[in-house]
Amino acid sequence: MTIQNTKTFRPDERGLIEAVDALRGGGLVAFPTETVYGLGADAQNDNAIANIYAAKGRPQFNPLIAHFSDISQAKRHVKWSNIANQLAETLWPGPLTLVLERHSKSNLSQLLSAGLPSVAIRIPAHPIAKHLLVNLGRPIAAPSANISGQISPTRPEHVHADLFGRIDGIVDGGACQVGLESTIIDLTGVPTLLRPGGIPADIIEELILTRLAIVQSSDAIRAPGQLASHYAPRANLRLNANTKGTNEIMLGFGPVECDLNLSTTSDLVEAAGNLFSSLHILDGDNPTSIAVSPIPETGLGIAINDRLRRAAAPRPANNQ
Ligand code: TXA
Ligand code: MG
């Protein structure tokens, strides 16, 4: 991971222009939302998203929330529903995240949703978050701006302590008002509470006149690869392959002969950014088996290998 000079952007016109420019250039900028500080990147830029995982030191590709400036922008990326509309009209902007089926035409990064067929979306209420979204004119991916496994930051000093030298900048917007992450509701099936948060679940239940199903784990998707719905290619995966066998298609890494290369220069950040989109592309050709080059177990290579091993593991019958 390259060490960077992390700037502090003042929350004035000039500072916010610089922050938007950094985001537009594929940079990482931490910014306040009403819940906690988010570590933002252009949600359509695979490489920028890969850098989020690298900066946070996430050992797995846990999917990220895509933040939008308004409902019409958000709706384009998912299969919208009546319940989603009801919650969005009443509680957005605010500390509510909705998980919905991803629209086939969505150009959000595949790495953002960690290859899942769903995507988590939210419209934050904080004026600085809103300003960045409106002026960037694109959705922003933002997990909480902390090192993986640490607590979420509610002040710029917290972000500074965790991520200084790892990201391009921090917008100093003082303390976050809610101080607790957004409530996450999964609407891809029976409405389910995935994470309690800034909006109490009973307010949501009163609005939709339904009891929410509860996921037992406190962090529902800590291991998204364990979910039955998690994306796995239809083809079998053969890992640590040096050459491709008959009837195989090859996903390479480094200077090797292959059908598609994660990174010809062996750059793990580039490879992470290409991982899910490459699997989708190769799987689209309906091969029986995809051979994958060895990936080093360092930096983002750990998360890439974790994901590849899950995708290669024998699947339960309902996950074919
Ligand atoms: O308040 C918040 O939600 C903050 C601010 C910055 O918006 N963000 C935040 O992001 O807490 P993060 O990445 O720390 O937590 C997001 C949670 C993760 O546990 C992730 O697994 C879950 O959302 N998530 C994201 N996409 C999902 C999906 N498609 N299906 C299920 N869960 C998802
Ligand atoms: Mg977090």
Coordinates of C-alpha atoms and ligand atoms in Angstrom, one line a residue:
M1 CA 0.0 0.0 0.0
T2 CA 1.5 3.3 -1.0
I3 CA 1.8 6.0 1.7
Q4 CA 0.0 9.1 0.7
N5 CA -0.1 12.7 2.0
T6 CA -3.6 12.9 3.5
K7 CA -5.0 16.4 3.2
T8 CA -7.6 18.0 5.4
F9 CA -10.3 19.6 3.4
R10 CA -12.1 22.5 5.1
P11 CA -15.9 22.3 4.7
D12 CA -15.9 25.5 2.7
E13 CA -16.4 26.1 -1.0
R14 CA -12.7 25.7 -1.9
G15 CA -12.2 22.6 0.3
L16 CA -15.2 20.9 -1.0
I17 CA -14.2 21.5 -4.6
E18 CA -10.8 19.9 -3.8
A19 CA -12.6 17.0 -2.2
V20 CA -14.8 16.5 -5.3
D21 CA -11.8 16.7 -7.6
A22 CA -10.0 14.0 -5.6
L23 CA -13.1 11.8 -5.8
R24 CA -13.4 12.4 -9.5
G25 CA -9.8 11.4 -10.0
G26 CA -10.4 8.0 -8.3
G27 CA -9.1 9.1 -4.9
L28 CA -10.3 8.2 -1.4
V29 CA -11.9 10.9 0.7
A30 CA -13.4 10.5 4.1
F31 CA -16.4 12.7 4.8
P32 CA -19.1 13.1 7.5
T33 CA -22.5 11.7 7.2
E34 CA -25.2 12.1 9.8
T35 CA -24.4 8.6 11.1
V36 CA -20.6 8.1 11.0
Y37 CA -17.7 9.2 8.8
G38 CA -17.6 7.4 5.5
L39 CA -14.6 6.5 3.4
G40 CA -15.8 7.7 0.0
A41 CA -14.8 6.7 -3.6
D42 CA -16.5 6.9 -7.0
A43 CA -19.0 4.0 -6.9
Q44 CA -18.5 3.3 -10.6
N45 CA -14.7 3.0 -10.4
D46 CA -13.5 -0.5 -9.7
N47 CA -10.0 0.6 -9.0
A48 CA -11.1 3.2 -6.5
I49 CA -13.2 0.7 -4.7
A50 CA -10.3 -1.7 -4.6
N51 CA -8.3 1.0 -2.9
I52 CA -11.0 1.3 -0.2
Y53 CA -10.5 -2.3 0.7
A54 CA -6.7 -1.8 0.7
A55 CA -6.9 1.3 2.9
K56 CA -9.3 -0.4 5.4
G57 CA -7.2 -3.6 5.4
R58 CA -10.3 -5.7 4.9
P59 CA -9.4 -9.4 4.7
Q60 CA -12.6 -10.0 2.7
F61 CA -14.6 -8.1 0.1
N62 CA -17.5 -7.1 2.4
P63 CA -20.0 -5.3 0.1
L64 CA -20.3 -1.5 0.5
I65 CA -23.2 0.9 0.6
A66 CA -23.7 3.1 -2.5
H67 CA -24.7 6.7 -1.5
F68 CA -26.9 8.8 -3.7
S69 CA -28.1 12.4 -3.8
D70 CA -31.7 11.7 -4.6
I71 CA -34.2 8.9 -5.0
S72 CA -34.4 9.1 -8.8
Q73 CA -30.6 8.6 -9.1
A74 CA -30.8 5.7 -6.7
K75 CA -33.7 3.9 -8.3
R76 CA -31.9 3.4 -11.6
H77 CA -29.6 0.9 -10.1
V78 CA -32.0 -1.4 -8.4
K79 CA -35.4 -3.2 -8.8
W80 CA -37.5 -0.6 -7.0
S81 CA -40.6 -1.8 -5.0
N82 CA -43.6 -0.3 -3.2
I83 CA -42.1 -1.0 0.2
A84 CA -38.8 0.6 -0.9
N85 CA -40.7 3.6 -2.1
Q86 CA -42.7 4.0 1.1
L87 CA -39.5 3.8 3.3
A88 CA -37.5 6.0 1.0
E89 CA -40.2 8.7 0.7
T90 CA -40.6 8.9 4.5
L91 CA -37.1 8.2 5.9
W92 CA -34.7 9.5 3.2
P93 CA -32.5 11.4 3.4
G94 CA -31.5 9.7 6.7
P95 CA -29.8 6.8 8.5
L96 CA -31.5 4.0 6.5
T97 CA -29.9 1.6 4.0
L98 CA -32.0 -0.5 1.7
V99 CA -30.7 -3.7 0.2
L100 CA -32.4 -4.3 -3.1
E101 CA -31.9 -6.5 -6.2
R102 CA -29.3 -4.9 -8.4
H103 CA -30.7 -3.8 -11.8
S104 CA -29.0 -5.6 -14.7
K105 CA -28.1 -2.3 -16.3
S106 CA -26.5 -0.8 -13.2
N107 CA -23.0 0.4 -13.8
L108 CA -22.1 0.4 -10.1
S109 CA -18.8 -1.4 -9.6
Q110 CA -19.2 -5.1 -9.2
L111 CA -16.6 -5.0 -6.5
L112 CA -18.8 -2.5 -4.6
S113 CA -21.5 -5.3 -4.1
A114 CA -18.8 -7.9 -3.8
G115 CA -20.4 -9.8 -6.7
L116 CA -23.7 -10.1 -5.0
P117 CA -26.9 -9.9 -7.0
S118 CA -28.1 -7.2 -4.6
V119 CA -26.9 -3.7 -3.7
A120 CA -27.2 -1.6 -0.6
I121 CA -28.3 2.0 -1.2
R122 CA -28.7 5.1 1.0
I123 CA -29.4 8.8 0.7
P124 CA -27.5 10.5 3.6
A125 CA -28.9 13.7 5.2
H126 CA -25.6 15.4 6.1
P127 CA -25.2 18.6 4.1
I128 CA -21.5 17.9 3.3
A129 CA -22.3 14.4 2.1
K130 CA -25.1 15.8 0.0
H131 CA -22.8 18.5 -1.4
L132 CA -20.2 16.0 -2.5
L133 CA -22.8 13.7 -4.1
V134 CA -24.5 16.6 -6.0
N135 CA -21.2 18.1 -7.2
L136 CA -19.6 14.8 -8.2
G137 CA -22.8 13.9 -10.0
R138 CA -22.1 10.2 -9.3
P139 CA -22.9 7.8 -6.5
I140 CA -20.3 7.4 -3.8
A141 CA -19.3 4.1 -2.2
A142 CA -18.6 4.6 1.5
P143 CA -18.0 2.1 4.3
S144 CA -17.3 3.5 7.7
A145 CA -13.9 5.2 7.6
N146 CA -12.1 3.0 10.0
I147 CA -9.5 0.2 9.8
S148 CA -11.3 -3.1 9.4
G149 CA -12.4 -4.5 12.8
Q150 CA -12.1 -1.1 14.6
I151 CA -15.1 1.0 15.7
S152 CA -16.7 3.4 13.4
P153 CA -15.4 7.0 13.5
T154 CA -17.7 9.8 14.5
R155 CA -15.1 12.6 14.5
P156 CA -12.4 13.6 11.9
E157 CA -9.8 12.9 14.6
H158 CA -10.9 9.2 14.6
V159 CA -10.5 8.9 10.9
H160 CA -7.1 10.6 11.1
A161 CA -5.9 8.2 13.7
D162 CA -6.9 5.2 11.6
L163 CA -6.3 6.2 8.1
F164 CA -3.8 9.0 7.9
G165 CA -1.2 8.2 5.2
R166 CA -3.6 5.7 3.6
I167 CA -6.2 8.0 1.9
D168 CA -6.2 11.2 -0.1
G169 CA -8.1 13.4 2.3
I170 CA -10.6 14.0 5.1
V171 CA -13.3 16.6 5.0
D172 CA -13.4 18.1 8.4
G173 CA -17.1 18.4 9.3
G174 CA -16.9 18.1 13.0
A175 CA -18.8 15.4 15.0
C176 CA -21.5 13.3 13.4
Q177 CA -24.9 13.8 14.9
V178 CA -26.3 10.3 15.1
G179 CA -23.0 8.6 15.9
L180 CA -24.4 5.1 15.0
E181 CA -24.4 3.5 11.6
S182 CA -27.5 3.4 9.4
T183 CA -30.2 0.7 9.9
I184 CA -30.0 -1.8 7.1
I185 CA -33.1 -3.4 5.8
D186 CA -33.0 -6.2 3.2
L187 CA -35.9 -6.0 0.8
T188 CA -34.8 -8.7 -1.6
G189 CA -37.2 -11.1 0.1
V190 CA -39.2 -10.9 3.3
P191 CA -38.3 -7.5 4.8
T192 CA -35.4 -8.3 7.1
L193 CA -33.4 -6.3 9.6
L194 CA -29.7 -6.9 8.8
R195 CA -28.3 -4.3 11.1
P196 CA -30.0 -2.2 13.8
G197 CA -28.9 1.4 13.5
G198 CA -29.9 5.1 13.4
I199 CA -33.6 4.5 12.7
P200 CA -35.3 2.2 15.2
A201 CA -36.8 -0.9 13.7
D202 CA -40.2 -0.3 15.2
I203 CA -40.6 2.9 13.2
I204 CA -39.9 0.9 10.1
E205 CA -42.4 -1.8 11.1
E206 CA -45.1 0.8 11.8
L207 CA -44.6 2.3 8.3
I208 CA -44.7 -1.0 6.4
L209 CA -47.2 -2.6 8.7
T210 CA -45.1 -5.8 8.8
R211 CA -42.8 -7.3 11.5
L212 CA -39.2 -7.4 10.3
A213 CA -37.4 -10.7 10.1
I214 CA -34.2 -10.7 12.1
V215 CA -30.8 -12.0 11.2
Q216 CA -29.2 -13.6 14.2
S217 CA -25.6 -12.4 13.6
S218 CA -24.9 -8.9 14.7
D219 CA -23.1 -8.2 11.4
A220 CA -25.2 -10.0 8.9
I221 CA -22.8 -10.0 6.1
R222 CA -19.5 -10.2 7.9
A223 CA -18.8 -13.2 5.7
P224 CA -20.9 -12.5 2.6
G225 CA -19.5 -15.5 0.8
Q226 CA -21.4 -17.7 3.3
L227 CA -24.8 -16.4 2.1
A228 CA -26.7 -18.7 -0.2
S229 CA -27.4 -15.7 -2.4
H230 CA -23.8 -14.8 -2.8
Y231 CA -22.5 -14.7 -6.4
A232 CA -20.6 -17.8 -7.5
P233 CA -19.9 -18.4 -11.1
R234 CA -21.8 -21.3 -12.7
A235 CA -18.5 -22.7 -13.9
N236 CA -16.1 -24.6 -11.6
L237 CA -13.0 -22.8 -10.6
R238 CA -9.6 -24.4 -10.6
L239 CA -7.2 -22.3 -8.5
N240 CA -3.4 -21.9 -8.7
A241 CA -3.4 -23.0 -12.3
N242 CA -0.3 -22.3 -14.4
T243 CA -1.7 -23.3 -17.7
K244 CA -5.2 -23.8 -19.0
G245 CA -6.5 -27.3 -19.6
T246 CA -8.8 -28.5 -22.4
N247 CA -12.2 -27.0 -22.3
E248 CA -11.0 -24.4 -19.8
I249 CA -11.0 -20.7 -20.0
M250 CA -8.2 -18.9 -18.1
L251 CA -8.3 -15.9 -15.8
G252 CA -4.7 -14.8 -15.5
F253 CA -2.6 -12.7 -13.2
G254 CA 0.7 -11.3 -14.2
P255 CA 2.6 -11.9 -17.5
V256 CA 0.9 -15.1 -18.5
E257 CA -1.1 -16.4 -21.5
C258 CA -4.8 -16.3 -20.7
D259 CA -8.2 -15.3 -21.9
L260 CA -8.6 -12.4 -19.5
N261 CA -6.0 -10.9 -17.2
L262 CA -6.7 -9.5 -13.7
S263 CA -3.5 -7.5 -13.9
T264 CA -0.8 -8.0 -16.5
T265 CA 1.6 -6.0 -14.2
S266 CA 0.7 -8.2 -11.1
D267 CA -0.9 -5.2 -9.4
L268 CA -3.1 -6.6 -6.6
V269 CA -5.3 -3.4 -6.4
E270 CA -6.0 -3.5 -10.1
A271 CA -6.7 -7.2 -9.8
A272 CA -9.2 -6.7 -7.0
G273 CA -10.9 -4.1 -9.1
N274 CA -11.3 -6.5 -12.0
L275 CA -12.1 -9.6 -10.0
F276 CA -15.9 -9.8 -10.0
S277 CA -16.4 -8.2 -13.4
S278 CA -13.9 -10.7 -14.9
L279 CA -15.7 -13.6 -13.3
H280 CA -19.0 -12.3 -14.7
I281 CA -17.5 -11.9 -18.2
L282 CA -15.9 -15.4 -18.3
D283 CA -18.9 -17.1 -16.8
G284 CA -21.1 -15.5 -19.5
D285 CA -19.3 -17.7 -22.0
N286 CA -20.7 -20.8 -20.2
P287 CA -17.4 -22.6 -19.7
T288 CA -17.3 -25.8 -17.7
S289 CA -14.2 -24.7 -15.8
I290 CA -12.3 -21.5 -15.2
A291 CA -8.6 -21.9 -14.5
V292 CA -7.2 -19.1 -12.3
S293 CA -3.5 -18.1 -12.0
P294 CA -1.9 -18.2 -8.5
I295 CA -2.5 -14.9 -6.6
P296 CA 0.1 -14.0 -3.9
E297 CA -1.3 -14.1 -0.3
T298 CA -0.3 -10.5 0.5
G299 CA -2.2 -7.2 0.7
L300 CA -5.4 -7.4 -1.3
G301 CA -4.3 -10.8 -2.5
I302 CA -5.6 -12.2 0.8
A303 CA -9.2 -10.9 0.0
I304 CA -8.9 -12.0 -3.6
N305 CA -7.9 -15.6 -2.6
D306 CA -10.6 -15.7 0.1
R307 CA -13.2 -14.9 -2.5
L308 CA -11.8 -17.3 -5.1
R309 CA -11.7 -20.1 -2.6
R310 CA -15.3 -19.5 -1.7
A311 CA -16.3 -19.4 -5.4
A312 CA -14.3 -22.7 -6.0
A313 CA -15.8 -24.5 -3.0
P314 CA -18.5 -27.2 -3.6
R315 CA -21.9 -25.5 -3.6
P316 CA -25.1 -26.4 -1.9
A317 CA -27.8 -27.5 -4.3
N318 CA -29.8 -24.2 -3.8
N319 CA -26.9 -22.1 -4.8
Q320 CA -26.2 -23.4 -8.3
Ligands
TXA1 O1 -24.2 4.7 8.4 C1 -23.7 3.9 7.6 O2 -24.3 3.0 7.0 C2 -22.2 4.2 7.2 C3 -22.2 5.6 6.5 C4 -20.8 5.9 6.0 O3 -23.1 5.6 5.4 N1 -21.6 3.2 6.4 C5 -21.4 2.0 6.9 O4 -20.8 1.1 5.9 O5 -21.6 1.6 8.0 P1 -20.1 -0.3 6.4 O6 -19.4 -0.8 5.1 O7 -19.2 -0.1 7.5 O8 -21.3 -1.2 6.7 C6 -22.2 -1.6 5.7 C7 -22.8 -2.9 5.9 C8 -21.8 -4.0 5.9 O9 -22.0 -4.8 7.1 C9 -22.2 -4.8 4.7 O10 -22.0 -6.1 4.8 C10 -23.6 -4.4 4.5 O11 -23.7 -3.1 4.9 N2 -24.0 -4.6 3.1 C11 -23.6 -3.8 2.0 N3 -24.1 -4.3 0.9 C12 -24.9 -5.3 1.2 C13 -25.7 -6.2 0.4 N4 -25.8 -6.1 -0.9 N5 -26.4 -7.1 1.1 C14 -26.3 -7.2 2.4 N6 -25.6 -6.4 3.2 C15 -24.9 -5.5 2.6
MG2 MG -18.2 -0.5 9.2

